[in-house]
Amino acid sequence: MPGRLARAVDLYEHQGKELFRRYGIPVSEGRLATAPAEAREAAADLGPPVVVKAQVLTGGRGKAGGIKLAASPEEAEARAEEILGMDIRGHVVRSVWVESASDIAREYYLSLTFDRSEKKPLFMFTREGGVDIEEVAATKPDALVRLHVDPLEGYHPWQGRRLVYEAGIDDPSEQKQVTAIVGRLYDVFVGCEAMLCEINPLVVTTDGEVRALDSKLTVDDNALFRLPEIAEMRDVSAADPLEALAREKGVTYVKLDGDVGVLGNGAGLTMSTVDVVTFVGGRPANFCDLGGGGDAQGVVDALEVITRDPQVRSIFFNIFGGITRCDEVARGILQALGQIGLELPIVVRLDGTNAEEGRALLRDAGAGNLHTEATMLDGARRAVELAA
Ligand code: GDP
Ligand code: MN
């Protein structure tokens, strides 16, 4: 699919921890449970005390009451009973991760993400962990150590030592453990084609052991064909239902919350279209990239996804004909409309190769709800008016 955007796939904490474990990052032993009785068995198996943790694809579970300590298997069952089915910011808890509880002395924060402006992976590390990292960045910016890694040179151990030193860790055993974890997190990042790897908190136990107590791992779905095991981890049911439908149909679609459905050919043009709709005072309902082609089936699939959103009041096609000629796209649109019979107003802007022929085809089709425009700005204005 040409021009396809990377889509972020979030993994559950327990999945991220499983990957951490494989790459040698220390994690606590745990079991997944989908029923309270399973949580009791898991606790008995692991040996209490345990911590019962809601598995949802959103952060701040602790504050929301989704993480609880249990001193016995019975208590683990009771806590799981409370947590399962809980709604955490729109995410219903379907499973809990029961793990051996840690005695925490200190909580640190370590992450690795892409810094797009520098075009390099960026480590962030601070001894002020356990809380929102945005809060640390805002209130104690000096406590947050940042370090870029040149992706061509790869990671070097001195970089981990520098993070540890600049953050002010002076215990030698702790320095050694954190440095090793930093290097392994880089391996996870590369090996899992991640967009984000975050450990918050990275804890030091009362025994002086450093361990990942939480995991947030986001991978790039463009890479999943190379990583079948991680592809299996993806939870399609947790995603937006429209986005799930789009994925099924191979449509590049991101739901937004406005009322003007947006389709473009090419990711860059489609993004500009979303911006222009906003610029003229409208609210885009989605981002949808038709890719390079304008074949009828692609248009049908895209329209089916877009119009499944009940908020959509008008549709704006923004097409720039390059290799794909505008008359071909126009034929595709007409064929698609013939197949699915839409009543919503549709504005089509065609520009580029054979634009005039394309517009003539659309005009001659004589559909009352079909409007053509020659510029992106006029098209956007018209679509916004028609949505009102
Ligand atoms: P989040 O709230 O979704 O980020 O979930 P976390 O996994 O980061 O847990 C939140 C907080 O719960 C941590 O910062 C810890 O303070 C606490 N917590 C989690 N696991 C344990 C544990 O094993 N022992 C103790 N004592 N506290 C824990
Ligand atoms: Mn956390």
Short mmCIF file of C-alpha atoms and ligand atoms in Angstrom, two decimals:
data_model
loop_
_atom_site.label_atom_id
_atom_site.label_comp_id
_atom_site.label_asym_id
_atom_site.label_seq_id
_atom_site.Cartn_x
_atom_site.Cartn_y
_atom_site.Cartn_z
CA MET A 1 0.00 0.00 0.00
CA PRO A 2 1.74 3.19 -1.07
CA GLY A 3 1.91 6.17 1.23
CA ARG A 4 0.67 4.19 4.17
CA LEU A 5 1.14 5.75 7.60
CA ALA A 6 2.65 3.95 10.55
CA ARG A 7 -0.05 3.02 12.99
CA ALA A 8 0.81 2.60 16.62
CA VAL A 9 -0.08 -0.71 18.24
CA ASP A 10 -0.08 -0.67 22.03
CA LEU A 11 0.69 -3.84 23.92
CA TYR A 12 -0.63 -4.78 27.33
CA GLU A 13 1.67 -4.50 30.33
CA HIS A 14 2.02 -8.28 30.62
CA GLN A 15 2.90 -8.61 26.92
CA GLY A 16 5.51 -5.87 27.19
CA LYS A 17 6.93 -7.58 30.26
CA GLU A 18 7.13 -10.89 28.45
CA LEU A 19 9.19 -9.18 25.74
CA PHE A 20 11.31 -7.46 28.39
CA ARG A 21 11.96 -10.83 30.01
CA ARG A 22 13.09 -12.31 26.69
CA TYR A 23 15.54 -9.47 26.21
CA GLY A 24 16.95 -9.86 29.71
CA ILE A 25 15.26 -6.96 31.48
CA PRO A 26 14.35 -8.15 35.00
CA VAL A 27 10.60 -8.32 35.71
CA SER A 28 8.58 -9.93 38.49
CA GLU A 29 7.07 -13.32 37.96
CA GLY A 30 3.36 -13.24 37.18
CA ARG A 31 0.27 -14.92 35.74
CA LEU A 32 -2.62 -13.64 33.66
CA ALA A 33 -6.14 -14.18 35.03
CA THR A 34 -9.52 -13.51 33.47
CA ALA A 35 -11.62 -14.66 36.45
CA PRO A 36 -11.29 -14.08 40.21
CA ALA A 37 -10.71 -17.78 40.92
CA GLU A 38 -7.81 -17.77 38.48
CA ALA A 39 -6.31 -14.82 40.32
CA ARG A 40 -6.53 -16.80 43.57
CA GLU A 41 -4.77 -19.77 41.98
CA ALA A 42 -2.14 -17.48 40.50
CA ALA A 43 -1.47 -15.94 43.91
CA ALA A 44 -1.23 -19.37 45.56
CA ASP A 45 1.10 -20.48 42.83
CA LEU A 46 3.35 -17.43 43.05
CA GLY A 47 3.21 -17.16 46.81
CA PRO A 48 1.71 -14.02 48.38
CA PRO A 49 1.96 -11.10 48.69
CA VAL A 50 0.99 -10.32 45.12
CA VAL A 51 -0.17 -7.29 43.25
CA VAL A 52 -3.30 -7.53 41.08
CA LYS A 53 -3.09 -5.27 38.05
CA ALA A 54 -5.80 -4.31 35.55
CA GLN A 55 -4.70 -5.01 31.97
CA VAL A 56 -6.00 -2.12 29.86
CA LEU A 57 -4.44 -0.12 27.05
CA THR A 58 -4.36 3.11 29.02
CA GLY A 59 -2.13 4.54 31.72
CA GLY A 60 -2.84 5.80 35.23
CA ARG A 61 -4.35 2.51 36.35
CA GLY A 62 -2.96 2.95 39.84
CA LYS A 63 -4.80 6.22 40.40
CA ALA A 64 -8.00 4.76 38.94
CA GLY A 65 -7.97 1.90 41.47
CA GLY A 66 -6.89 -0.73 38.96
CA ILE A 67 -3.81 -1.86 40.89
CA LYS A 68 -4.10 -3.48 44.29
CA LEU A 69 -1.90 -5.43 46.69
CA ALA A 70 -3.11 -8.71 48.15
CA ALA A 71 -1.61 -10.53 51.12
CA SER A 72 -3.25 -13.89 50.48
CA PRO A 73 -4.79 -15.89 47.63
CA GLU A 74 -8.27 -15.12 49.01
CA GLU A 75 -7.50 -11.44 49.00
CA ALA A 76 -6.16 -11.68 45.43
CA GLU A 77 -9.47 -13.23 44.41
CA ALA A 78 -11.40 -10.42 46.11
CA ARG A 79 -9.25 -7.71 44.51
CA ALA A 80 -9.57 -9.35 41.08
CA GLU A 81 -13.35 -9.46 41.57
CA GLU A 82 -13.28 -5.68 42.12
CA ILE A 83 -10.95 -4.88 39.26
CA LEU A 84 -12.36 -7.17 36.55
CA GLY A 85 -15.14 -5.37 34.70
CA MET A 86 -13.99 -2.00 35.98
CA ASP A 87 -14.09 0.85 33.46
CA ILE A 88 -10.82 2.76 33.29
CA ARG A 89 -11.25 5.80 31.04
CA GLY A 90 -13.48 3.91 28.64
CA HIS A 91 -11.46 0.69 28.75
CA VAL A 92 -13.22 -2.25 30.35
CA VAL A 93 -10.90 -4.55 32.29
CA ARG A 94 -11.09 -8.08 30.87
CA SER A 95 -7.99 -9.52 32.51
CA VAL A 96 -5.66 -8.93 35.43
CA TRP A 97 -1.97 -9.58 35.77
CA VAL A 98 -1.14 -11.12 39.12
CA GLU A 99 2.50 -10.75 40.03
CA SER A 100 4.77 -11.23 43.01
CA ALA A 101 4.72 -7.96 44.92
CA SER A 102 7.93 -5.98 45.15
CA ASP A 103 9.21 -4.11 48.19
CA ILE A 104 9.98 -0.78 46.65
CA ALA A 105 12.76 1.47 47.89
CA ARG A 106 12.84 3.90 44.95
CA GLU A 107 10.96 4.48 41.69
CA TYR A 108 12.76 5.67 38.56
CA TYR A 109 11.60 6.35 35.00
CA LEU A 110 13.22 5.14 31.79
CA SER A 111 11.93 5.47 28.25
CA LEU A 112 13.10 5.22 24.68
CA THR A 113 11.12 6.82 21.89
CA PHE A 114 11.62 8.48 18.50
CA ASP A 115 12.54 12.11 18.50
CA ARG A 116 11.20 12.98 15.07
CA SER A 117 12.81 16.41 14.94
CA GLU A 118 16.27 14.90 15.51
CA LYS A 119 15.40 11.73 13.56
CA LYS A 120 16.96 9.66 16.34
CA PRO A 121 15.85 7.45 19.19
CA LEU A 122 15.81 9.38 22.45
CA PHE A 123 16.37 7.97 25.94
CA MET A 124 14.82 9.76 28.87
CA PHE A 125 15.76 8.83 32.38
CA THR A 126 15.00 10.29 35.78
CA ARG A 127 15.12 9.25 39.40
CA GLU A 128 11.75 10.99 39.78
CA GLY A 129 9.72 8.01 38.57
CA GLY A 130 6.34 6.56 39.41
CA VAL A 131 4.51 9.81 38.60
CA ASP A 132 3.48 11.39 35.30
CA ILE A 133 6.60 12.13 33.33
CA GLU A 134 4.94 15.27 31.89
CA GLU A 135 4.77 16.54 35.45
CA VAL A 136 8.49 15.94 35.98
CA ALA A 137 9.29 17.63 32.67
CA ALA A 138 7.22 20.65 33.71
CA THR A 139 8.24 21.02 37.34
CA LYS A 140 11.75 19.57 37.52
CA PRO A 141 13.16 19.70 33.99
CA ASP A 142 16.72 19.35 35.29
CA ALA A 143 15.90 15.99 36.82
CA LEU A 144 15.09 14.57 33.37
CA VAL A 145 18.17 13.33 31.53
CA ARG A 146 17.87 13.11 27.74
CA LEU A 147 20.20 11.30 25.39
CA HIS A 148 19.96 10.63 21.66
CA VAL A 149 21.32 7.50 20.02
CA ASP A 150 22.58 7.65 16.47
CA PRO A 151 20.62 4.83 14.82
CA LEU A 152 23.45 4.11 12.37
CA GLU A 153 26.07 3.81 15.06
CA GLY A 154 23.73 1.99 17.39
CA TYR A 155 23.87 1.93 21.15
CA HIS A 156 27.12 2.10 23.08
CA PRO A 157 27.42 1.22 26.78
CA TRP A 158 28.93 4.63 27.58
CA GLN A 159 25.52 6.09 26.77
CA GLY A 160 23.88 4.06 29.53
CA ARG A 161 26.64 5.05 31.94
CA ARG A 162 26.13 8.67 31.04
CA LEU A 163 22.37 8.50 31.72
CA VAL A 164 23.00 6.90 35.09
CA TYR A 165 25.73 9.38 36.01
CA GLU A 166 23.81 12.47 34.96
CA ALA A 167 20.74 11.32 36.84
CA GLY A 168 22.88 11.13 39.97
CA ILE A 169 22.83 7.43 40.77
CA ASP A 170 25.89 6.73 42.87
CA ASP A 171 25.42 3.21 44.17
CA PRO A 172 27.78 1.02 42.06
CA SER A 173 25.50 -2.03 41.97
CA GLU A 174 22.56 0.12 40.98
CA GLN A 175 24.62 1.88 38.31
CA LYS A 176 25.60 -1.44 36.83
CA GLN A 177 22.05 -2.82 36.80
CA VAL A 178 20.47 0.30 35.32
CA THR A 179 23.15 0.56 32.63
CA ALA A 180 22.48 -3.03 31.60
CA ILE A 181 18.73 -2.37 31.45
CA VAL A 182 19.27 0.73 29.30
CA GLY A 183 21.20 -1.35 26.76
CA ARG A 184 18.59 -4.09 26.75
CA LEU A 185 15.80 -1.58 26.30
CA TYR A 186 17.57 -0.41 23.15
CA ASP A 187 17.60 -4.05 21.97
CA VAL A 188 13.84 -4.30 22.65
CA PHE A 189 13.26 -1.07 20.75
CA VAL A 190 15.13 -2.30 17.68
CA GLY A 191 14.10 -5.95 17.90
CA CYS A 192 10.39 -5.23 18.33
CA GLU A 193 10.37 -2.29 15.88
CA ALA A 194 8.95 -0.22 18.70
CA MET A 195 7.89 3.41 18.57
CA LEU A 196 7.91 3.72 22.35
CA CYS A 197 9.34 1.64 25.21
CA GLU A 198 8.63 3.01 28.65
CA ILE A 199 9.35 1.65 32.11
CA ASN A 200 7.54 3.64 34.78
CA PRO A 201 8.39 2.81 37.42
CA LEU A 202 11.76 1.16 37.11
CA VAL A 203 12.16 0.23 40.75
CA VAL A 204 14.97 -0.44 43.14
CA THR A 205 13.76 -2.98 45.67
CA THR A 206 14.69 -2.91 49.34
CA ASP A 207 17.18 -5.68 48.46
CA GLY A 208 18.86 -3.38 45.94
CA GLU A 209 17.55 -5.14 42.88
CA VAL A 210 16.52 -3.05 39.86
CA ARG A 211 13.42 -4.24 38.01
CA ALA A 212 10.76 -3.10 35.52
CA LEU A 213 7.51 -2.83 37.48
CA ASP A 214 5.46 -1.58 34.55
CA SER A 215 5.83 -1.69 30.77
CA LYS A 216 4.45 0.45 28.01
CA LEU A 217 5.38 -0.82 24.59
CA THR A 218 4.07 0.65 21.35
CA VAL A 219 5.07 -1.00 18.10
CA ASP A 220 4.74 0.11 14.49
CA ASP A 221 2.15 -2.02 12.70
CA ASN A 222 3.98 -1.57 9.39
CA ALA A 223 6.64 -3.86 10.83
CA LEU A 224 4.31 -6.54 12.17
CA PHE A 225 4.57 -8.72 9.08
CA ARG A 226 8.16 -9.31 10.15
CA LEU A 227 7.16 -10.06 13.75
CA PRO A 228 4.31 -12.57 13.66
CA GLU A 229 4.51 -13.23 17.38
CA ILE A 230 3.95 -9.59 18.24
CA ALA A 231 1.25 -9.31 15.56
CA GLU A 232 -0.62 -12.04 17.47
CA MET A 233 -0.49 -9.94 20.62
CA ARG A 234 -2.45 -7.12 19.05
CA ASP A 235 -5.88 -6.82 20.56
CA VAL A 236 -8.18 -5.77 17.76
CA SER A 237 -11.21 -5.77 20.05
CA ALA A 238 -9.71 -2.99 22.19
CA ALA A 239 -9.29 -0.68 19.21
CA ASP A 240 -11.89 1.74 17.93
CA PRO A 241 -14.53 -0.38 16.11
CA LEU A 242 -14.33 1.79 12.99
CA GLU A 243 -10.56 1.50 12.93
CA ALA A 244 -10.91 -2.25 13.36
CA LEU A 245 -13.28 -2.39 10.37
CA ALA A 246 -10.83 -0.26 8.37
CA ARG A 247 -7.96 -2.60 9.22
CA GLU A 248 -10.05 -5.57 8.12
CA LYS A 249 -10.69 -3.90 4.76
CA GLY A 250 -7.13 -2.64 4.36
CA VAL A 251 -8.27 0.99 4.48
CA THR A 252 -5.89 3.55 6.00
CA TYR A 253 -8.27 5.30 8.35
CA VAL A 254 -8.04 7.27 11.57
CA LYS A 255 -11.23 8.36 13.30
CA LEU A 256 -11.51 12.01 14.32
CA ASP A 257 -14.52 13.60 15.95
CA GLY A 258 -15.96 16.02 13.41
CA ASP A 259 -18.62 15.73 10.71
CA VAL A 260 -16.78 16.17 7.38
CA GLY A 261 -15.58 12.84 6.02
CA VAL A 262 -12.18 13.28 4.37
CA LEU A 263 -10.61 11.16 1.63
CA GLY A 264 -7.44 11.93 -0.21
CA ASN A 265 -4.89 10.10 -2.31
CA GLY A 266 -1.55 10.03 -0.56
CA ALA A 267 -0.84 10.50 3.14
CA GLY A 268 0.58 14.01 2.76
CA LEU A 269 -2.32 15.32 0.71
CA THR A 270 -4.84 13.72 3.06
CA MET A 271 -3.20 15.33 6.07
CA SER A 272 -3.28 18.70 4.33
CA THR A 273 -6.95 18.11 3.58
CA VAL A 274 -7.70 17.53 7.25
CA ASP A 275 -5.88 20.81 7.99
CA VAL A 276 -7.70 22.76 5.29
CA VAL A 277 -11.12 21.55 6.47
CA THR A 278 -10.17 22.79 9.93
CA PHE A 279 -8.78 26.03 8.47
CA VAL A 280 -12.10 26.93 6.83
CA GLY A 281 -13.93 26.36 10.11
CA GLY A 282 -15.01 22.75 9.68
CA ARG A 283 -14.38 19.63 11.72
CA PRO A 284 -12.90 16.58 9.97
CA ALA A 285 -14.58 13.30 10.85
CA ASN A 286 -11.59 11.21 9.88
CA PHE A 287 -8.34 10.82 8.03
CA CYS A 288 -8.62 8.38 5.14
CA ASP A 289 -5.91 7.81 2.57
CA LEU A 290 -6.91 6.07 -0.66
CA GLY A 291 -3.25 5.49 -1.44
CA GLY A 292 -1.96 5.81 -4.97
CA GLY A 293 -4.86 4.18 -6.77
CA GLY A 294 -8.42 5.31 -7.29
CA ASP A 295 -9.89 1.94 -8.15
CA ALA A 296 -13.59 1.47 -7.50
CA GLN A 297 -13.17 -1.24 -4.87
CA GLY A 298 -10.76 0.92 -2.87
CA VAL A 299 -13.25 3.79 -2.96
CA VAL A 300 -16.15 1.51 -1.97
CA ASP A 301 -14.19 0.15 1.00
CA ALA A 302 -13.16 3.62 2.12
CA LEU A 303 -16.71 4.99 1.80
CA GLU A 304 -18.12 2.06 3.73
CA VAL A 305 -15.79 2.76 6.62
CA ILE A 306 -16.30 6.54 6.57
CA THR A 307 -20.09 6.41 6.38
CA ARG A 308 -20.31 3.88 9.21
CA ASP A 309 -19.54 6.86 11.44
CA PRO A 310 -22.96 8.36 12.25
CA GLN A 311 -21.45 11.84 12.76
CA VAL A 312 -20.51 12.20 9.10
CA ARG A 313 -22.70 14.83 7.33
CA SER A 314 -20.71 15.44 4.14
CA ILE A 315 -17.78 13.87 2.33
CA PHE A 316 -14.83 15.60 0.76
CA PHE A 317 -12.73 13.78 -1.81
CA ASN A 318 -9.46 15.57 -2.43
CA ILE A 319 -7.65 14.03 -5.36
CA PHE A 320 -4.50 15.10 -7.06
CA GLY A 321 -3.98 13.14 -10.24
CA GLY A 322 -0.38 12.29 -10.93
CA ILE A 323 0.32 8.83 -12.21
CA THR A 324 -3.26 8.00 -11.29
CA ARG A 325 -5.33 10.03 -13.75
CA CYS A 326 -8.30 12.06 -12.53
CA ASP A 327 -10.68 10.53 -15.08
CA GLU A 328 -9.85 7.07 -13.73
CA VAL A 329 -10.51 8.25 -10.20
CA ALA A 330 -13.79 9.85 -11.32
CA ARG A 331 -14.88 6.55 -12.87
CA GLY A 332 -13.93 4.77 -9.65
CA ILE A 333 -15.98 7.20 -7.57
CA LEU A 334 -19.02 6.87 -9.85
CA GLN A 335 -18.80 3.11 -9.85
CA ALA A 336 -18.50 3.10 -6.07
CA LEU A 337 -21.49 5.39 -5.68
CA GLY A 338 -23.46 3.16 -8.01
CA GLN A 339 -22.66 0.22 -5.77
CA ILE A 340 -23.45 1.72 -2.40
CA GLY A 341 -25.99 4.47 -3.17
CA LEU A 342 -25.07 7.30 -0.84
CA GLU A 343 -27.38 10.18 -0.03
CA LEU A 344 -24.85 12.32 1.80
CA PRO A 345 -23.53 15.37 -0.04
CA ILE A 346 -20.20 14.63 -1.69
CA VAL A 347 -17.70 17.23 -2.82
CA VAL A 348 -14.96 16.14 -5.18
CA ARG A 349 -11.91 18.24 -5.90
CA LEU A 350 -9.94 16.94 -8.83
CA ASP A 351 -6.71 18.48 -9.91
CA GLY A 352 -3.73 17.28 -11.93
CA THR A 353 -3.60 14.89 -14.87
CA ASN A 354 -6.88 14.82 -16.83
CA ALA A 355 -8.68 16.89 -14.17
CA GLU A 356 -11.06 18.52 -16.66
CA GLU A 357 -12.08 15.14 -18.12
CA GLY A 358 -12.63 13.83 -14.61
CA ARG A 359 -14.82 16.73 -13.56
CA ALA A 360 -16.85 16.43 -16.78
CA LEU A 361 -17.49 12.76 -16.06
CA LEU A 362 -18.76 13.60 -12.58
CA ARG A 363 -20.94 16.48 -13.81
CA ASP A 364 -22.45 14.38 -16.58
CA ALA A 365 -23.36 11.67 -14.12
CA GLY A 366 -26.06 14.11 -12.96
CA ALA A 367 -26.17 13.00 -9.33
CA GLY A 368 -27.81 15.71 -7.21
CA ASN A 369 -25.59 15.16 -4.21
CA LEU A 370 -22.32 15.27 -6.15
CA HIS A 371 -20.46 18.59 -6.34
CA THR A 372 -17.16 19.27 -8.06
CA GLU A 373 -14.57 21.89 -7.25
CA ALA A 374 -11.21 22.73 -8.81
CA THR A 375 -9.29 23.82 -5.72
CA MET A 376 -8.72 22.30 -2.34
CA LEU A 377 -9.84 25.45 -0.52
CA ASP A 378 -13.11 25.75 -2.46
CA GLY A 379 -13.76 22.05 -2.03
CA ALA A 380 -13.20 22.25 1.71
CA ARG A 381 -15.47 25.30 2.04
CA ARG A 382 -18.22 23.58 0.10
CA ALA A 383 -17.98 20.38 2.14
CA VAL A 384 -18.08 22.33 5.40
CA GLU A 385 -21.16 24.31 4.22
CA LEU A 386 -22.91 21.10 3.23
CA ALA A 387 -22.21 19.50 6.61
CA ALA A 388 -23.82 22.42 8.46
P1 GDP B 1 0.07 2.69 36.12
O1 GDP B 1 -0.58 3.44 37.22
O2 GDP B 1 -0.91 2.29 35.07
O3 GDP B 1 1.26 3.38 35.56
O4 GDP B 1 0.57 1.29 36.76
P2 GDP B 1 1.98 0.85 37.41
O5 GDP B 1 2.23 -0.54 37.04
O6 GDP B 1 3.05 1.83 37.07
O7 GDP B 1 1.71 0.91 38.96
C1 GDP B 1 1.38 2.09 39.64
C2 GDP B 1 1.99 2.12 41.00
O8 GDP B 1 1.55 1.01 41.77
C3 GDP B 1 3.50 2.01 41.00
O9 GDP B 1 4.13 3.25 40.78
C4 GDP B 1 3.77 1.47 42.38
O10 GDP B 1 3.83 2.53 43.32
C5 GDP B 1 2.53 0.62 42.68
N1 GDP B 1 2.91 -0.79 42.52
C6 GDP B 1 2.87 -1.53 41.39
N2 GDP B 1 3.37 -2.76 41.60
C7 GDP B 1 3.75 -2.80 42.89
C8 GDP B 1 4.38 -3.79 43.72
O11 GDP B 1 4.73 -4.90 43.31
N3 GDP B 1 4.62 -3.45 45.02
C9 GDP B 1 4.28 -2.23 45.53
N4 GDP B 1 4.56 -1.98 46.80
N5 GDP B 1 3.70 -1.28 44.78
C10 GDP B 1 3.45 -1.55 43.48
MN MN B 2 3.23 2.97 35.26
#
